[in-house]
Coordinates of C-alpha atoms and ligand atoms in Angstrom, one line a residue:
X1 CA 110.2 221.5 55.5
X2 CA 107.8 218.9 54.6
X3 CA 106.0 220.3 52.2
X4 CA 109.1 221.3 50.3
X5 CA 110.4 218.1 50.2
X6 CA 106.9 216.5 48.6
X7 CA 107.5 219.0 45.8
X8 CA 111.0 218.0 45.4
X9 CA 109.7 214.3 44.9
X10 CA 106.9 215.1 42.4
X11 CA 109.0 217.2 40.9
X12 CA 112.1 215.0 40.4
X13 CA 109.5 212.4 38.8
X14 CA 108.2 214.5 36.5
X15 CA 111.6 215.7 35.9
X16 CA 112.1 212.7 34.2
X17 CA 108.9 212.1 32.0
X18 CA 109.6 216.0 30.5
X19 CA 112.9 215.8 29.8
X20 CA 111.6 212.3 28.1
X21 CA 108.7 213.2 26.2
X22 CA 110.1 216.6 24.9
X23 CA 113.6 215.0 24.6
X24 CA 112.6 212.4 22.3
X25 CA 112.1 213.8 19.2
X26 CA 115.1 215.1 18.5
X27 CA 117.2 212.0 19.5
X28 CA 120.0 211.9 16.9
X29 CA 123.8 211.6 16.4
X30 CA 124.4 215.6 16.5
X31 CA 123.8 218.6 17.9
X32 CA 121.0 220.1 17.1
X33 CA 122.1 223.4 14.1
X34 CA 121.0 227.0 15.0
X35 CA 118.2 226.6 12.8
X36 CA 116.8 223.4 15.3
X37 CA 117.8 225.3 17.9
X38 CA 115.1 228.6 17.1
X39 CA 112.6 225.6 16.3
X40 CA 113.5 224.4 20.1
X41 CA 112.5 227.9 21.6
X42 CA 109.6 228.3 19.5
X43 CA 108.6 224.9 20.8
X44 CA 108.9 225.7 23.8
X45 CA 107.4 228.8 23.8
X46 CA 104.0 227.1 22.6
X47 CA 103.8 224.6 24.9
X48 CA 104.0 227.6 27.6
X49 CA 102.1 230.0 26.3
X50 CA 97.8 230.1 25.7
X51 CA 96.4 226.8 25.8
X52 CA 96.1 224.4 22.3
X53 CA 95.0 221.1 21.9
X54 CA 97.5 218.9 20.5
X55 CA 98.1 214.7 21.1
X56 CA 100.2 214.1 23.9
X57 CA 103.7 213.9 23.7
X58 CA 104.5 210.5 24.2
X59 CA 107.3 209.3 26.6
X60 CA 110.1 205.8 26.0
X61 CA 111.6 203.4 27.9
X62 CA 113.0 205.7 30.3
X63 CA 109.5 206.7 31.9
X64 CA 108.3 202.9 31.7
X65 CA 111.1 201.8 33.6
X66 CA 110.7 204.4 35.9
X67 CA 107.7 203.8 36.4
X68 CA 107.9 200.7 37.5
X69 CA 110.4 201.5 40.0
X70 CA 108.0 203.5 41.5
X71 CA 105.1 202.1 41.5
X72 CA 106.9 198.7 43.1
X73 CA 108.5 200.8 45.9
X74 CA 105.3 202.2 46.8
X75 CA 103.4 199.2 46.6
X76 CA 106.3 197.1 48.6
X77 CA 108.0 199.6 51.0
X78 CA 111.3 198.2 50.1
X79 CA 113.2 197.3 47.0
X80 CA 111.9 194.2 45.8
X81 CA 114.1 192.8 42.8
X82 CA 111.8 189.9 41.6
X83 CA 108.6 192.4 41.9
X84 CA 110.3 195.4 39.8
X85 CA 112.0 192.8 37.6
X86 CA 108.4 191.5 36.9
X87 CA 107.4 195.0 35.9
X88 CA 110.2 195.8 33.6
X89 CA 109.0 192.5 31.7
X90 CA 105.2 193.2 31.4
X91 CA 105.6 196.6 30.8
X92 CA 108.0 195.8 27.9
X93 CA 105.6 193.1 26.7
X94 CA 102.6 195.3 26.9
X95 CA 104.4 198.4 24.8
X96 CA 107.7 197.0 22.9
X97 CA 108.0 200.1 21.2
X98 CA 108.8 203.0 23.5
X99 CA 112.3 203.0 22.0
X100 CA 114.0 200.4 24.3
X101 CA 117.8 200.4 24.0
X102 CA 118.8 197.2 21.3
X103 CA 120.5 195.1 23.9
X104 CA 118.6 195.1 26.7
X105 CA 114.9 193.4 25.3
X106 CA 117.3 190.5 25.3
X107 CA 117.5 190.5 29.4
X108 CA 113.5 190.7 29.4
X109 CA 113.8 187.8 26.8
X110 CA 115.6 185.7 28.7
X111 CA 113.9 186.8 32.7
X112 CA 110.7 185.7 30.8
X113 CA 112.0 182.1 29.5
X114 CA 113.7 181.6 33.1
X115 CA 109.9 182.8 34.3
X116 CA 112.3 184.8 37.2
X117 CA 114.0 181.9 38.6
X118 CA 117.4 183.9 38.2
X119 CA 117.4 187.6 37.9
X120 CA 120.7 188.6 37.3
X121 CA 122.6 186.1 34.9
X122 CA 121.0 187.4 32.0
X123 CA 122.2 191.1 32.1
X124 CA 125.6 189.3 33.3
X125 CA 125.6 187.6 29.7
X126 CA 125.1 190.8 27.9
X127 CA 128.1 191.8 26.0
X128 CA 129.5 188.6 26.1
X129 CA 129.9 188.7 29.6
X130 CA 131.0 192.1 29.8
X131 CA 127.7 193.5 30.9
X132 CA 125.9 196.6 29.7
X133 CA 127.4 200.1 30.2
X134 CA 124.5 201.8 28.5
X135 CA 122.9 204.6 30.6
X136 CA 119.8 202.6 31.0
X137 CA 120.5 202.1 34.4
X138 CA 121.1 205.4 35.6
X139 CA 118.0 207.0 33.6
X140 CA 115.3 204.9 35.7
X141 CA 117.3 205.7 39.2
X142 CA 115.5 208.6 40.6
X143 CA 112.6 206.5 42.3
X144 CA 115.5 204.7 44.2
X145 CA 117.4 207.8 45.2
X146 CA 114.1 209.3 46.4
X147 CA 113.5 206.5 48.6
X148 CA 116.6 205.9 50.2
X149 CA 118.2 209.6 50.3
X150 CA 118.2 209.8 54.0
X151 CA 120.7 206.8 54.2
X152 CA 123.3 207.0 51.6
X153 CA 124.5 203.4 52.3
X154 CA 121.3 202.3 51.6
X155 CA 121.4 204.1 48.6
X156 CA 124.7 203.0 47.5
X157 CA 123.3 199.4 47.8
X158 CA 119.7 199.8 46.0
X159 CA 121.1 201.2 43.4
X160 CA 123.8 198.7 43.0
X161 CA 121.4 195.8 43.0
X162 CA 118.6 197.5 41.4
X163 CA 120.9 198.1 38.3
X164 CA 122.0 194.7 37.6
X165 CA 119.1 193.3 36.6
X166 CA 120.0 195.1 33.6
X167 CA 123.1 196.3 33.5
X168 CA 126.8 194.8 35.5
X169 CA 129.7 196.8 33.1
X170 CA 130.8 198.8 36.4
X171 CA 130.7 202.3 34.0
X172 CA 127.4 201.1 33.9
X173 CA 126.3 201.1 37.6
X174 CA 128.5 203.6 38.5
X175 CA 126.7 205.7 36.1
X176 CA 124.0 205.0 38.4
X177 CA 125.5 205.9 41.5
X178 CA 126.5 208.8 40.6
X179 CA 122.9 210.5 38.9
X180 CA 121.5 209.3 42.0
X181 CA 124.0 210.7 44.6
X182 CA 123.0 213.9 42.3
X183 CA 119.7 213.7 43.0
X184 CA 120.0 213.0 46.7
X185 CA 122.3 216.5 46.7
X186 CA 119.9 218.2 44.7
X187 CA 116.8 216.7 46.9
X188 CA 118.9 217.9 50.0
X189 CA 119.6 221.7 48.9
X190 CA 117.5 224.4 49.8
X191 CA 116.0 226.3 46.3
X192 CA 115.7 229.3 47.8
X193 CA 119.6 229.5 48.7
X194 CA 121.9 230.5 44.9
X195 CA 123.5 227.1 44.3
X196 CA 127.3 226.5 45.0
X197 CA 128.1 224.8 41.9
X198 CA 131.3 224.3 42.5
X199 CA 130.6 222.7 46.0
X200 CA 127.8 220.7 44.5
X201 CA 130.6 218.6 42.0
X202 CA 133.4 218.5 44.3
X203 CA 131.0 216.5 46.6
X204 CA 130.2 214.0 43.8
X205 CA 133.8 213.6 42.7
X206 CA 134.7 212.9 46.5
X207 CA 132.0 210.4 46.5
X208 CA 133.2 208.6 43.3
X209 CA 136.5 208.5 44.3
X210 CA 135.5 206.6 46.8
X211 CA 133.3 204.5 44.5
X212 CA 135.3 204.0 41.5
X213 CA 138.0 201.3 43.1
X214 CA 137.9 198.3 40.5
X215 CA 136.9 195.7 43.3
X216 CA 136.1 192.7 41.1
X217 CA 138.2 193.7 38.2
X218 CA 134.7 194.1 36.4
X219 CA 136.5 195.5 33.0
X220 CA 137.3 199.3 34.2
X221 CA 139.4 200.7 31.2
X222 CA 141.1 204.0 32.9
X223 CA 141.4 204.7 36.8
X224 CA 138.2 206.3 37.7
X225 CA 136.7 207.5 35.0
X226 CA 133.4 209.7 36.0
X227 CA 135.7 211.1 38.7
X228 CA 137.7 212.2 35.2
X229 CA 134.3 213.4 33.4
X230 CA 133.3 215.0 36.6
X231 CA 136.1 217.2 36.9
X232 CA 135.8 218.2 33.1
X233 CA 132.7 219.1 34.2
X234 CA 133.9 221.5 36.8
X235 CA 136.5 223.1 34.2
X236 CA 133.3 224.2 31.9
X237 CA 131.4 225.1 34.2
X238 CA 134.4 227.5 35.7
X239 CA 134.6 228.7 32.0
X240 CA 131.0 229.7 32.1
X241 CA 129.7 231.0 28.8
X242 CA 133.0 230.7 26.8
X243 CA 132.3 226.9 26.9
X244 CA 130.0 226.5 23.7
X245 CA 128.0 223.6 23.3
X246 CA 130.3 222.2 20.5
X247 CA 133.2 222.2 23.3
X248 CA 130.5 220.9 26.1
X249 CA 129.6 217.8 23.5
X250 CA 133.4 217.0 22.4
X251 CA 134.4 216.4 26.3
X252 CA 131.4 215.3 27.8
X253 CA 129.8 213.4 25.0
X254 CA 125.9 213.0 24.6
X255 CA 125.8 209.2 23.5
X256 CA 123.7 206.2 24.9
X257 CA 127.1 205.2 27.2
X258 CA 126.6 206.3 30.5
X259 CA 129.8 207.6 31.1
X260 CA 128.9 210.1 28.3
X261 CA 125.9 211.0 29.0
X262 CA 125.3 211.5 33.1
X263 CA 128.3 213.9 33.7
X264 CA 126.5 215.5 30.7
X265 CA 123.3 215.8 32.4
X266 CA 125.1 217.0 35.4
X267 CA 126.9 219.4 33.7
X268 CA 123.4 220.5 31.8
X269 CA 121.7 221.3 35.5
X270 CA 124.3 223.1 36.8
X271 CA 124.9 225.4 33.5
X272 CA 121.3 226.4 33.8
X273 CA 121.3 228.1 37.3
X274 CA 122.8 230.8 35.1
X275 CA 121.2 232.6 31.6
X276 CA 122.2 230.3 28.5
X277 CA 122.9 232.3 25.0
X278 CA 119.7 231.5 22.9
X279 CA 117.6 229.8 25.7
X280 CA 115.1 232.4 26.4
X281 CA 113.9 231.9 29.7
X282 CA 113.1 232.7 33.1
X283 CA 113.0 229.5 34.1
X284 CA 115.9 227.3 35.4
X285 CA 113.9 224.3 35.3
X286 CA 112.5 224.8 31.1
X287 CA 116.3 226.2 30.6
X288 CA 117.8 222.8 32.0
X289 CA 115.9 220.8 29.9
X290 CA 115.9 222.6 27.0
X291 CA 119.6 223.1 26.9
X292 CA 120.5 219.5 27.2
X293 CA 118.2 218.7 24.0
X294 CA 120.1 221.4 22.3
X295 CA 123.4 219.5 22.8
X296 CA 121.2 216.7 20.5
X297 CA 122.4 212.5 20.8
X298 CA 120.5 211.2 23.8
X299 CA 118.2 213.9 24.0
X300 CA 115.3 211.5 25.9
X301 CA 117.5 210.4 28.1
X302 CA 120.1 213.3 29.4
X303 CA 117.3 215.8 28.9
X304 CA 115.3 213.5 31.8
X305 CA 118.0 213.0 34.2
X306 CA 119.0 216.7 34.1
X307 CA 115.2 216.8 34.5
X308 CA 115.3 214.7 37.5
X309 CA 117.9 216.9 39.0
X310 CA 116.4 220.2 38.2
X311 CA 112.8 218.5 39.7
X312 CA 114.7 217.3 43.1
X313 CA 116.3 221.1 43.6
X314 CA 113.4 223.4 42.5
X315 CA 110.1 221.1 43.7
X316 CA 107.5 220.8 41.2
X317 CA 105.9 224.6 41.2
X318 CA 108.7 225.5 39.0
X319 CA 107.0 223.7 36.4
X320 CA 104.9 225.2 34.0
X321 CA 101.8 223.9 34.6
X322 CA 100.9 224.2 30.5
X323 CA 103.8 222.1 29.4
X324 CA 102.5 219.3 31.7
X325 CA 99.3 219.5 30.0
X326 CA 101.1 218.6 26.6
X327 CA 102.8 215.3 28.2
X328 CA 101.2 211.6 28.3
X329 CA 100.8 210.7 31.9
X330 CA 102.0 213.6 33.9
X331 CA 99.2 213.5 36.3
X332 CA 100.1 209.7 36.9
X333 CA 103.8 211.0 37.6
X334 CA 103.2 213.4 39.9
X335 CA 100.9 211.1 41.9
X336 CA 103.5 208.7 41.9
X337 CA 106.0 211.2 43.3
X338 CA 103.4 212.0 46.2
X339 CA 103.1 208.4 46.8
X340 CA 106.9 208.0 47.1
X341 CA 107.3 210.9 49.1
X342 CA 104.5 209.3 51.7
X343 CA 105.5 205.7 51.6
X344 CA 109.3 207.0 52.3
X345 CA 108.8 210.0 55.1
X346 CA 106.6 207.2 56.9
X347 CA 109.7 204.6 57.2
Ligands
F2R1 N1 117.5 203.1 22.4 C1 117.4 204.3 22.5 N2 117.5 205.1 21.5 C2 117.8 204.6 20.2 C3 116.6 204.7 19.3 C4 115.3 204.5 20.0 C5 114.1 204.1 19.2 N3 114.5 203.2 18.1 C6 113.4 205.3 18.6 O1 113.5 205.6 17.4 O2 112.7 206.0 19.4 N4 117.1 204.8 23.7 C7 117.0 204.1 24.9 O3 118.2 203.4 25.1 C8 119.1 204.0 26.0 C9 119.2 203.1 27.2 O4 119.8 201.9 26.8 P1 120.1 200.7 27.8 O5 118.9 200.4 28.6 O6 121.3 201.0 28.5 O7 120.3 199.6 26.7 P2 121.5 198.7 26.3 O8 121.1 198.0 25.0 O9 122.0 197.8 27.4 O10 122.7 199.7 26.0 C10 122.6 200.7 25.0 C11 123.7 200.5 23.9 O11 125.0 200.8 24.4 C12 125.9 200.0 23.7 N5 126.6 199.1 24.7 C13 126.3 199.0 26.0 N6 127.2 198.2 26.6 C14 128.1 197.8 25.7 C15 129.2 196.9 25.8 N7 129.6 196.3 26.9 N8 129.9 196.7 24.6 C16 129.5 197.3 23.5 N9 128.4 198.2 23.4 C17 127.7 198.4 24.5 C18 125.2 199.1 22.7 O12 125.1 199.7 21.5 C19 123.8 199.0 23.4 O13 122.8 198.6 22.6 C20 118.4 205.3 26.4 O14 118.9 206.3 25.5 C21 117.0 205.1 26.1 O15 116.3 206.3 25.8
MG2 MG1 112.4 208.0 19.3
MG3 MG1 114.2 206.5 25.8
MG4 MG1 117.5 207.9 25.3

């Protein structure tokens, strides 16, 4: 169903920009108290209901880079590593202040002074050599996972490369993989169908165990660790509402690390195919998002990938048309996720 699908795309990209803008705000250390948590629904709730004029919420370095992912695809029809590493720099040069992770404006720093002659040593450097294992990666992915989802090689390998022009710790890139084979699942599924949660994680931690082998000794501390996070994921979600969200923070973790973070956003999808205490909602898509900024730390970020997979499993006419309204540049998303969808159902 074609139609379908184009939803899914625009959806999955705006996914990502309202998880972002509404996210952001509450980034912080810890989860958000009861008290932030009433504010949250009655934030909500305005944005929904009758419509107010108000500045748009403003979205970070997770929408930028995003963004340029997309908008490179579209324009190239294939991943072109100088072309979005081009973009990453500009845009970061035009706006430094959309809340860029600390370590990373030294990569654009140093692809400007090599004016692109070498795209990858500088993210190799970072961490003395270590490489990144922020989740900075893994929240731009969905543009790529669009693109490639009917070839999951190619998907491995796009997302592989894309990712180290940034980021080369292997949590780091795996971190990656794995939001965009959860997209690509998502994208795949048919809405209308109840979800097999259970089905929908044992598939990801088949695919990462297949993914996690060390194969250039690139630093991996435990023996596959998302396959680890992933199947802590599947215990909570088994333990359905008993799991509280100060349990769902201590296991899965909601920091800037991707390993802590995309399991989490994951977890936060799943969770909200089903009624969440104190989320007051009919909507799966609102109660994804809005639940993963109640579990506070990287609200921006895990509240946009569990977007992204939320977007790519319900299309875009699960969103609220008013809470778009309230965002900076969602027309501009959802015309980039029509775009995609063209440029890739044309290959
Ligand atoms: N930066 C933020 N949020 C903090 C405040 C934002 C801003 N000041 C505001 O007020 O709005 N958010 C954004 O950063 C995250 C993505 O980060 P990315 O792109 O992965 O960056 P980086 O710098 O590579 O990694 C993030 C931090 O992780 C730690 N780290 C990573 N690898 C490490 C390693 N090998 N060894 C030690 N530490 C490592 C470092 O602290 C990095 O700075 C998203 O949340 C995005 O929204
Ligand atoms: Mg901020
Ligand atoms: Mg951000
Ligand atoms: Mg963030």
């Amino acid at each position: 169903d074609l139609t379908l699908l184009k939803s899914k795309f625009r959806g999955s990209m705006l996914g990502v920009l309202t998880g972002d803008c509404l996210g952001h705000p509450y980034e912080g250390d810890e989860l958000l108290t009861s008290g932030m948590k009433i504010i949250l629904q009655k934030y909500f709730d305005k944005l929904e209901g009758p419509p107010y004029k108000a500045p748009a919420m403003q979205f970070t370095d997770d929408s930028v880079m995003t963004r340029s992912i997309a908008q490179s695809l579209i324009e190239k029809r294939q991943l072109d590593l100088l072309d979005i590493a081009k973009r990453f720099v500009k845009s970061y040069y035009e706006e430094p202040n959309r809340g860029y992770g600390p370590a990373v404006m030294t990569v654009f720093e140093k692809l400007r002074a090599n004016r692109f002659s070498d795209l990858f040593t500088p993210a190799k450097e970072q961490f003395n050599g270590q490489g990144s294992w922020g989740n900075g990666g893994a929240m731009r992915i969905t543009p790529i996972a669009l693109f490639s989802h009917q070839n999951i090689d190619l998907l491995l390998e796009m997302t592989r490369k894309e990712t180290q022009l940034t980021h080369t710790n292997k949590i780091g890139v795996d971190g990656a993989i794995l939001q965009a084979i959860a997209i690509r699942q998502s994208l795949l599924l048919n809405p209308d169908n109840e979800l097999d949660v259970k089905q929908f994680i044992d598939d990801l931690i088949s695919q990462m165990d297949t993914i996690e082998f060390d194969e250039e000794g690139l630093g991996l501390v435990e023996p596959k660790p998302y396959k680890i996070q992933l199947s802590l994921v599947k215990t909570l979600i088994s333990e359905g509402e008993a799991a509280n969200a100060e349990k769902v923070v201590q296991k899965l973790g909601t920091s800037v690390a991707a390993l802590y973070s995309v399991p989490t956003a994951i977890y936060c999808f799943l969770r909200a195919q089903n009624q969440i205490e104190g989320i007051i909602t009919d909507n799966p898509f609102r109660r994804t998002i809005q639940y993963a900024i109640s579990l506070g730390g990287d609200t921006d970020t895990i509240g946009g990938m569990a977007g992204a997979l939320a977007g790519a499993f319900y299309g875009d006419k699960i969103i609220n048309p008013a809470i778009l309204k309230h965002l900076e540049a969602s027309e501009e998303f959802q015309l980039l996720g029509e775009k995609l969808s063209d440029v890739t159902l044309s290959q």
